[in-house]
């Protein structure tokens, strides 16, 4: 006999956005019957999610900051001919802490772990073990939809946490060290100092392809550590990913690719910063939005989240245009010049850019002057 369970809201996917929605509801509406359904063995998978404090509305900081395992009073960027310290606080959430904190706050009976969904509809979910969930509304938060419906470049990376035989001497993260040899597009190394002799080192590319050669990139992480004089005793966690850098596309086709008429959140709803592929700032906004919604019925939820995601997509044409300039007008080996120019701009403008909140004045400031790309190619990229 099929087992059936009823709830007000079912969230499929206990990753970043699914977990944050469940958390925001637990804080705001603790009596709501919400089920969080995760196919993997833990909530949050294997990630380090980082964010600038300026990415998050002050009212949402109490939700997100307790999840952070590490925090710093600023960060650095390094380019040929430019070294800069920026003062905004930077935080990193590890998926281990995310999992532990969520399990502490969410009632155990409302979290299903290791339960893969094989059918997700607007009002019901079927699990691989045969169980069925009937809900007032369902949110599909299972990660990206069909990215081939979008025209993308890629931010791809492989990172390792290194345990060093001596202190590295870094007091705060280096979000981009682009002084390294340029390969496969724009290349930089990303550094998070987790402790005096613990350092997360990520080799990153703004590349035309999403392909990752893990052996090559792991070798470059080791070579980078050696070049800085950091003897590696051993390495622990490793993460890798290829995030979409969206240049163009049809939002409706992408939305439908994740399941027509089903409410969606996170990457699946196209809710990420188009230039970085980062979704944490949107995930927090979405969590508050869903927790405050008065109507969790299937059509109400679908229409509200569709409107929310579509509005973000429409507001972000400027970032897609910049991505076309970066990928189509700049020669791959020269892309770093575009980023170096950006990092010379005003710090508050940089903060608004990462939060997808650039003002018209910011946009003019980014585009004005002499962008370091050939003008004919720039015009073709803008037209395209
Ligand atoms: C390695 C890596 C590092 C990143 N770092 C950052 C960062 O520092 N900052 C940032 O803002 N963004 C970062 N991103 C980008 C983006 O924010 C993350 O990918 C983020 O996790 C996306 O959130 P999500 O909730 O949409 O999807 P996910 O977090 O991927 O969650 C989807 C969840 O659904 C589950 N699932 C899938 N299928 C099923 C199924 N059939 N049944 C049940 N459950 C299922 C998965 O197991 C997973 O837990 C990173 C991405 C990667 C890959």
XYZ file of C-alpha atoms and ligand atoms in Angstrom:
437
model
C 0.000 0.000 0.000
C 1.320 3.497 -0.873
C 2.179 5.567 2.192
C 0.692 9.100 1.952
C 1.729 12.076 4.070
C -0.026 15.460 4.132
C 1.534 18.891 4.703
C 0.972 22.584 3.961
C 4.194 23.042 2.017
C 6.690 20.519 0.618
C 10.168 21.748 -0.318
C 12.037 19.319 -2.560
C 15.824 19.723 -2.273
C 17.514 20.433 1.067
C 20.320 22.476 -0.488
C 20.984 26.169 -0.044
C 17.636 27.699 -0.927
C 15.461 24.778 0.247
C 17.230 24.782 3.613
C 16.974 28.568 3.995
C 13.251 28.608 3.162
C 12.623 25.884 5.768
C 14.694 27.823 8.310
C 12.946 31.146 7.653
C 9.527 29.488 8.018
C 10.579 27.688 11.220
C 11.491 31.085 12.717
C 8.485 33.031 11.444
C 5.669 30.442 11.344
C 6.767 27.564 13.585
C 3.333 25.900 13.467
C 3.236 25.556 9.680
C 3.339 21.941 8.480
C 6.398 22.087 6.214
C 8.353 19.106 4.883
C 11.927 19.453 3.612
C 12.874 16.529 1.364
C 16.527 15.850 0.543
C 17.804 13.013 -1.628
C 21.397 13.059 -0.317
C 22.710 11.965 3.072
C 23.075 15.493 4.493
C 21.533 18.933 4.033
C 23.590 21.247 1.836
C 25.783 18.674 0.053
C 29.488 19.573 -0.169
C 29.914 23.333 -0.437
C 31.570 26.373 0.976
C 29.164 29.252 0.306
C 30.662 32.693 0.767
C 29.045 36.103 0.719
C 29.733 39.767 1.327
C 27.757 41.276 4.193
C 26.567 43.953 1.730
C 24.830 41.176 -0.284
C 22.261 40.771 2.480
C 19.557 43.139 3.768
C 20.263 44.042 7.433
C 16.939 42.446 8.462
C 18.088 39.083 7.018
C 21.516 38.971 8.689
C 20.182 37.215 11.853
C 18.986 34.341 9.639
C 22.228 33.819 7.722
C 25.171 34.942 9.872
C 24.729 32.157 12.510
C 25.233 29.636 9.695
C 28.675 31.046 8.854
C 31.647 29.027 10.056
C 34.144 31.814 9.271
C 34.021 35.617 9.022
C 36.585 38.333 8.217
C 36.731 42.133 8.369
C 37.411 42.576 4.645
C 39.117 40.967 1.698
C 41.830 41.582 -0.890
C 42.112 41.455 -4.677
C 45.412 41.190 -6.547
C 45.978 41.933 -10.246
C 49.135 42.821 -12.180
C 49.656 46.456 -11.155
C 46.818 46.489 -8.567
C 46.575 45.313 -4.956
C 43.549 46.444 -3.027
C 41.986 45.806 0.361
C 38.211 46.208 0.579
C 36.508 46.731 3.903
C 33.177 44.916 3.683
C 32.787 41.876 5.967
C 33.053 38.508 4.248
C 31.538 35.239 5.533
C 31.815 31.569 4.607
C 29.237 28.899 5.386
C 30.429 25.296 5.263
C 27.838 22.700 4.353
C 28.733 20.759 7.543
C 27.682 23.719 9.705
C 24.627 24.346 7.502
C 23.540 20.729 8.042
C 24.170 20.842 11.805
C 22.400 24.176 12.354
C 19.365 23.204 10.295
C 18.977 19.884 12.104
C 19.125 21.756 15.403
C 16.381 24.225 14.477
C 14.034 22.181 12.268
C 11.789 19.614 13.978
C 13.142 16.150 13.061
C 9.769 14.945 11.799
C 9.725 17.769 9.209
C 13.005 16.814 7.527
C 13.304 13.771 5.268
C 16.935 12.963 4.468
C 18.167 10.340 2.020
C 14.725 10.375 0.362
C 15.019 10.985 -3.368
C 12.023 12.464 -5.200
C 11.209 10.808 -8.508
C 8.073 12.814 -9.301
C 7.490 16.465 -8.405
C 4.133 18.073 -9.230
C 2.470 21.337 -8.134
C 0.715 19.590 -5.178
C 2.393 16.221 -4.757
C 5.758 14.516 -4.540
C 6.524 10.843 -5.151
C 9.630 9.427 -3.486
C 11.847 6.652 -4.806
C 10.833 4.422 -1.855
C 7.188 4.616 -2.962
C 6.001 7.156 -0.368
C 3.726 9.961 -1.583
C 3.437 13.457 -0.161
C 0.355 15.580 -0.730
C 0.822 19.280 -0.052
C -1.083 22.529 -0.344
C 1.870 23.622 -2.504
C 5.273 22.276 -3.542
C 8.527 24.181 -4.154
C 11.075 22.488 -6.384
C 14.544 23.490 -5.129
C 16.568 20.662 -6.683
C 19.313 22.847 -8.206
C 19.691 24.036 -11.811
C 17.130 23.399 -14.548
C 18.225 22.910 -18.152
C 21.073 25.421 -18.549
C 21.302 24.612 -22.271
C 18.223 26.856 -22.693
C 20.539 29.793 -21.782
C 23.606 31.147 -23.539
C 26.345 30.843 -20.951
C 30.035 31.222 -20.312
C 31.272 29.440 -17.184
C 32.922 30.200 -13.888
C 34.571 26.876 -13.109
C 36.827 25.918 -10.249
C 38.408 23.279 -8.097
C 39.285 24.083 -4.507
C 41.076 22.206 -1.741
C 41.473 22.852 1.944
C 45.201 22.654 2.657
C 46.806 21.997 6.014
C 50.191 23.670 5.979
C 53.382 22.792 7.839
C 53.806 26.486 8.728
C 51.501 29.536 9.012
C 50.473 31.200 5.759
C 50.357 34.708 7.263
C 47.051 35.763 5.622
C 44.632 37.681 7.838
C 41.720 37.801 5.392
C 40.512 36.212 2.136
C 41.964 36.976 -1.266
C 38.856 36.865 -3.441
C 40.866 37.140 -6.650
C 44.606 36.666 -7.085
C 44.854 37.248 -10.825
C 48.632 37.642 -10.785
C 48.842 33.971 -11.858
C 49.463 32.812 -15.423
C 46.326 33.331 -17.515
C 44.905 30.094 -18.991
C 41.535 28.969 -20.355
C 40.017 32.481 -20.211
C 40.311 34.621 -17.076
C 42.145 32.706 -14.351
C 42.528 33.586 -10.688
C 43.162 31.891 -7.370
C 40.727 32.323 -4.459
C 42.031 32.010 -0.885
C 40.110 31.589 2.367
C 42.267 31.504 5.524
C 40.350 29.155 7.844
C 43.107 29.116 10.470
C 46.773 30.104 10.839
C 47.875 26.974 8.964
C 44.565 26.043 7.269
C 43.802 27.560 3.913
C 41.207 26.897 1.253
C 42.795 27.406 -2.183
C 40.608 27.421 -5.300
C 41.859 27.569 -8.893
C 39.165 29.413 -10.904
C 38.477 30.245 -14.560
C 36.012 32.390 -16.496
C 36.018 29.940 -19.373
C 34.083 29.282 -22.581
C 33.509 25.654 -21.512
C 32.275 24.004 -18.288
C 34.771 21.108 -18.553
C 37.029 20.571 -15.556
C 40.211 18.517 -15.566
C 40.431 17.702 -11.836
C 43.996 16.367 -11.972
C 45.271 19.455 -13.790
C 43.469 21.899 -11.468
C 44.502 20.035 -8.292
C 48.080 20.214 -9.592
C 47.719 23.966 -10.043
C 46.421 24.353 -6.465
C 49.558 22.564 -5.216
C 51.817 24.560 -7.547
C 50.274 27.823 -6.315
C 50.880 26.863 -2.660
C 54.478 25.968 -3.503
C 54.978 29.279 -5.346
C 53.871 31.135 -2.166
C 56.295 29.120 -0.012
C 53.507 27.243 1.820
C 54.530 23.626 2.531
C 51.432 21.398 2.369
C 51.206 18.738 5.096
C 47.939 17.331 3.740
C 44.657 18.371 2.179
C 41.131 17.605 3.335
C 37.956 18.749 1.610
C 37.730 19.319 -2.120
C 34.943 21.070 -4.009
C 34.480 21.752 -7.669
C 31.810 23.336 -9.829
C 30.984 25.083 -13.085
C 28.581 27.976 -12.545
C 26.672 29.616 -15.402
C 27.703 33.135 -16.461
C 24.585 34.032 -18.426
C 24.903 36.100 -21.589
C 21.379 35.728 -22.995
C 18.384 33.421 -22.972
C 14.662 32.952 -22.697
C 13.605 33.062 -19.049
C 10.284 31.302 -19.725
C 11.998 28.388 -21.510
C 14.412 28.014 -18.591
C 11.564 28.151 -16.042
C 9.545 25.509 -17.933
C 12.625 23.269 -18.219
C 12.484 22.831 -14.432
C 8.863 21.618 -14.558
C 5.841 23.524 -15.891
C 3.375 24.821 -13.268
C 5.618 23.777 -10.361
C 6.823 26.579 -8.081
C 10.622 26.831 -8.076
C 13.364 28.477 -6.045
C 17.149 28.862 -6.165
C 19.193 27.995 -9.256
C 16.156 26.185 -10.645
C 14.244 29.487 -10.734
C 17.149 31.298 -12.431
C 17.745 33.184 -9.181
C 21.493 33.797 -9.265
C 23.803 36.693 -10.015
C 24.387 36.440 -13.796
C 28.100 37.360 -13.668
C 29.190 35.222 -10.713
C 26.644 32.401 -10.782
C 26.312 32.951 -6.998
C 22.834 32.373 -5.614
C 23.160 32.982 -1.876
C 21.909 36.619 -1.845
C 18.824 35.614 -3.851
C 18.307 32.507 -1.724
C 18.011 34.637 1.419
C 15.581 37.043 -0.249
C 13.532 34.094 -1.502
C 13.438 32.495 1.948
C 11.963 35.657 3.476
C 9.583 36.075 0.526
C 8.150 32.556 0.906
C 7.948 32.770 4.694
C 5.912 35.985 4.388
C 3.577 34.762 1.608
C -0.011 34.435 2.740
C -0.966 31.947 -0.008
C 0.917 28.631 -0.235
C -1.672 27.012 -2.490
C -0.105 25.465 -5.614
C -1.233 28.156 -8.098
C -0.604 31.011 -5.635
C 2.910 29.759 -4.875
C 3.723 29.159 -8.546
C 2.559 32.586 -9.657
C 4.259 34.417 -6.782
C 7.642 32.708 -7.262
C 7.399 32.991 -11.045
C 6.784 36.751 -10.742
C 9.594 37.082 -8.200
C 12.123 35.252 -10.415
C 10.989 36.898 -13.623
C 11.305 40.370 -12.115
C 14.902 39.552 -11.058
C 15.663 38.254 -14.569
C 14.283 41.400 -16.210
C 16.179 43.729 -13.880
C 19.476 41.977 -14.659
C 19.870 42.552 -18.406
C 22.824 44.831 -17.668
C 24.853 41.968 -16.158
C 24.122 39.742 -19.152
C 25.339 42.545 -21.419
C 28.564 42.821 -19.403
C 29.006 39.063 -19.663
C 28.746 39.302 -23.451
C 31.434 41.978 -23.388
C 33.621 39.818 -21.167
C 33.209 36.624 -23.176
C 32.722 37.897 -26.724
C 34.573 41.197 -26.995
C 37.630 40.560 -24.789
C 40.254 38.064 -25.979
C 40.253 35.180 -23.430
C 43.804 35.972 -22.301
C 42.889 39.656 -21.847
C 39.708 39.205 -19.783
C 41.607 39.955 -16.584
C 41.950 43.582 -17.716
C 38.147 44.003 -17.593
C 38.098 42.734 -14.002
C 41.094 44.850 -12.981
C 39.349 47.960 -14.286
C 36.192 46.996 -12.350
C 38.174 46.566 -9.132
C 39.516 50.119 -9.396
C 35.973 51.477 -8.982
C 34.281 52.723 -5.831
C 33.865 50.074 -3.107
C 30.145 50.668 -2.603
C 29.577 50.242 -6.368
C 31.403 46.899 -6.215
C 29.184 45.832 -3.317
C 25.989 46.729 -5.174
C 27.240 44.845 -8.255
C 27.668 41.564 -6.346
C 24.280 42.047 -4.719
C 22.691 42.606 -8.204
C 21.610 46.067 -7.021
C 23.616 48.301 -9.395
C 22.079 51.754 -9.803
C 21.845 53.519 -13.181
C 24.761 55.666 -12.081
C 26.808 52.521 -11.259
C 25.995 51.087 -14.680
C 27.093 54.274 -16.410
C 30.275 54.316 -14.335
C 31.071 50.708 -15.273
C 30.468 51.323 -18.987
C 31.995 54.791 -19.321
C 35.651 55.544 -19.963
C 37.613 53.194 -22.121
C 36.683 49.541 -21.550
C 39.793 47.438 -22.230
C 38.211 45.606 -25.189
C 38.317 46.319 -28.964
C 35.442 48.691 -29.784
C 34.199 46.850 -32.930
C 33.908 43.570 -31.046
C 32.282 45.381 -28.129
C 29.571 46.794 -30.387
C 28.900 43.372 -31.916
C 28.701 41.828 -28.431
C 26.264 44.543 -27.291
C 24.103 44.049 -30.397
C 24.197 40.247 -29.956
C 31.143 23.947 -5.272
C 30.254 25.166 -5.342
C 30.560 26.288 -4.586
C 29.732 27.419 -4.644
N 30.053 28.512 -3.905
C 29.182 29.543 -3.853
C 29.427 30.639 -2.979
O 30.485 30.717 -2.336
N 28.492 31.624 -2.886
C 27.337 31.579 -3.613
O 26.481 32.467 -3.471
N 27.126 30.590 -4.487
C 28.001 29.562 -4.631
N 27.756 28.537 -5.485
C 26.641 28.673 -6.451
C 25.258 28.386 -5.873
O 24.944 29.330 -4.889
C 25.178 26.993 -5.281
O 25.236 26.073 -6.330
C 23.915 26.745 -4.442
O 24.133 25.579 -3.697
C 22.652 26.625 -5.270
O 21.569 26.513 -4.397
P 20.265 25.666 -4.718
O 19.543 25.561 -3.432
O 19.593 26.217 -5.914
O 20.820 24.222 -5.150
P 21.618 23.187 -4.266
O 22.269 23.837 -3.123
O 22.473 22.413 -5.225
O 20.489 22.237 -3.685
C 19.792 21.293 -4.426
C 19.502 20.136 -3.481
O 18.526 19.279 -4.089
C 18.885 17.937 -3.795
N 18.257 17.090 -4.795
C 18.536 17.009 -6.121
N 17.736 16.115 -6.717
C 16.908 15.642 -5.761
C 15.851 14.693 -5.763
N 15.497 14.069 -6.881
N 15.214 14.440 -4.601
C 15.558 15.087 -3.453
N 16.562 15.987 -3.397
C 17.230 16.256 -4.534
C 20.403 17.943 -3.883
O 20.964 16.825 -3.218
C 20.733 19.268 -3.212
O 20.910 19.148 -1.825
C 28.581 27.417 -5.478
C 28.316 26.287 -6.244
C 29.133 25.189 -6.191
C 28.794 23.980 -7.048
